[in-house]
XYZ file of C-alpha atoms in Angstrom:
69
model
C 1.475 -4.374 -7.801
C 0.813 -1.358 -9.977
C -1.492 0.156 -7.355
C 1.085 -0.367 -4.613
C 3.729 1.221 -6.837
C 1.587 4.294 -7.435
C 0.878 4.625 -3.708
C 4.589 4.322 -2.875
C 5.501 6.885 -5.535
C 2.977 9.385 -4.171
C 4.133 8.811 -0.585
C 7.781 9.191 -1.634
C 7.022 12.434 -3.432
C 5.152 13.735 -0.379
C 8.116 12.800 1.807
C 10.387 14.842 -0.446
C 8.083 17.853 -0.507
C 7.359 17.827 3.236
C 10.490 17.093 5.259
C 8.393 16.207 8.270
C 5.639 17.600 10.421
C 5.165 19.060 13.866
C 2.445 18.725 16.438
C 1.631 20.288 19.765
C 1.004 18.513 23.072
C 0.006 19.819 26.441
C 2.234 18.657 29.285
C 1.716 19.084 33.007
C 4.535 21.200 34.447
C 3.401 21.364 38.058
C 0.535 20.054 40.145
C 0.402 21.771 43.520
C -2.816 20.878 45.285
C -5.724 22.478 43.439
C -3.388 24.448 41.153
C -2.240 22.793 37.946
C 0.237 24.384 35.523
C 0.334 23.142 31.923
C 2.607 24.073 29.048
C 2.216 23.574 25.318
C 5.179 21.748 23.798
C 5.835 21.546 20.085
C 7.313 18.267 18.890
C 8.698 17.613 15.429
C 8.845 14.433 13.378
C 11.363 14.566 10.534
C 12.621 11.960 8.110
C 15.793 12.018 6.034
C 15.627 13.024 2.388
C 17.083 9.731 1.216
C 14.103 7.868 2.719
C 11.745 9.775 0.405
C 13.997 9.058 -2.576
C 14.086 5.331 -1.759
C 10.302 5.108 -1.430
C 9.784 7.096 -4.649
C 12.233 4.926 -6.632
C 10.679 1.742 -5.230
C 7.218 2.907 -6.290
C 8.354 3.825 -9.796
C 10.185 0.500 -10.013
C 7.033 -1.430 -9.138
C 5.014 0.429 -11.766
C 7.665 -0.192 -14.449
C 8.057 -3.864 -13.555
C 4.295 -4.351 -13.637
C 4.089 -2.925 -17.172
C 6.654 -5.405 -18.507
C 4.400 -8.380 -17.735
């Protein structure tokens, strides 16, 4: 349980430091015979701040509870 708690705490801290991430995809805009037109689209993935806090607190809680045994 201690290892899981440490992993959760690190993930929660990372979620707080990085509010999300973005990535780029290439999408086909038009395909007219032999001519193909593509466009790069940037998509973002974001998570709420409270999710990082919950994961961080859960990880710290697991580490503390494991020490009491």
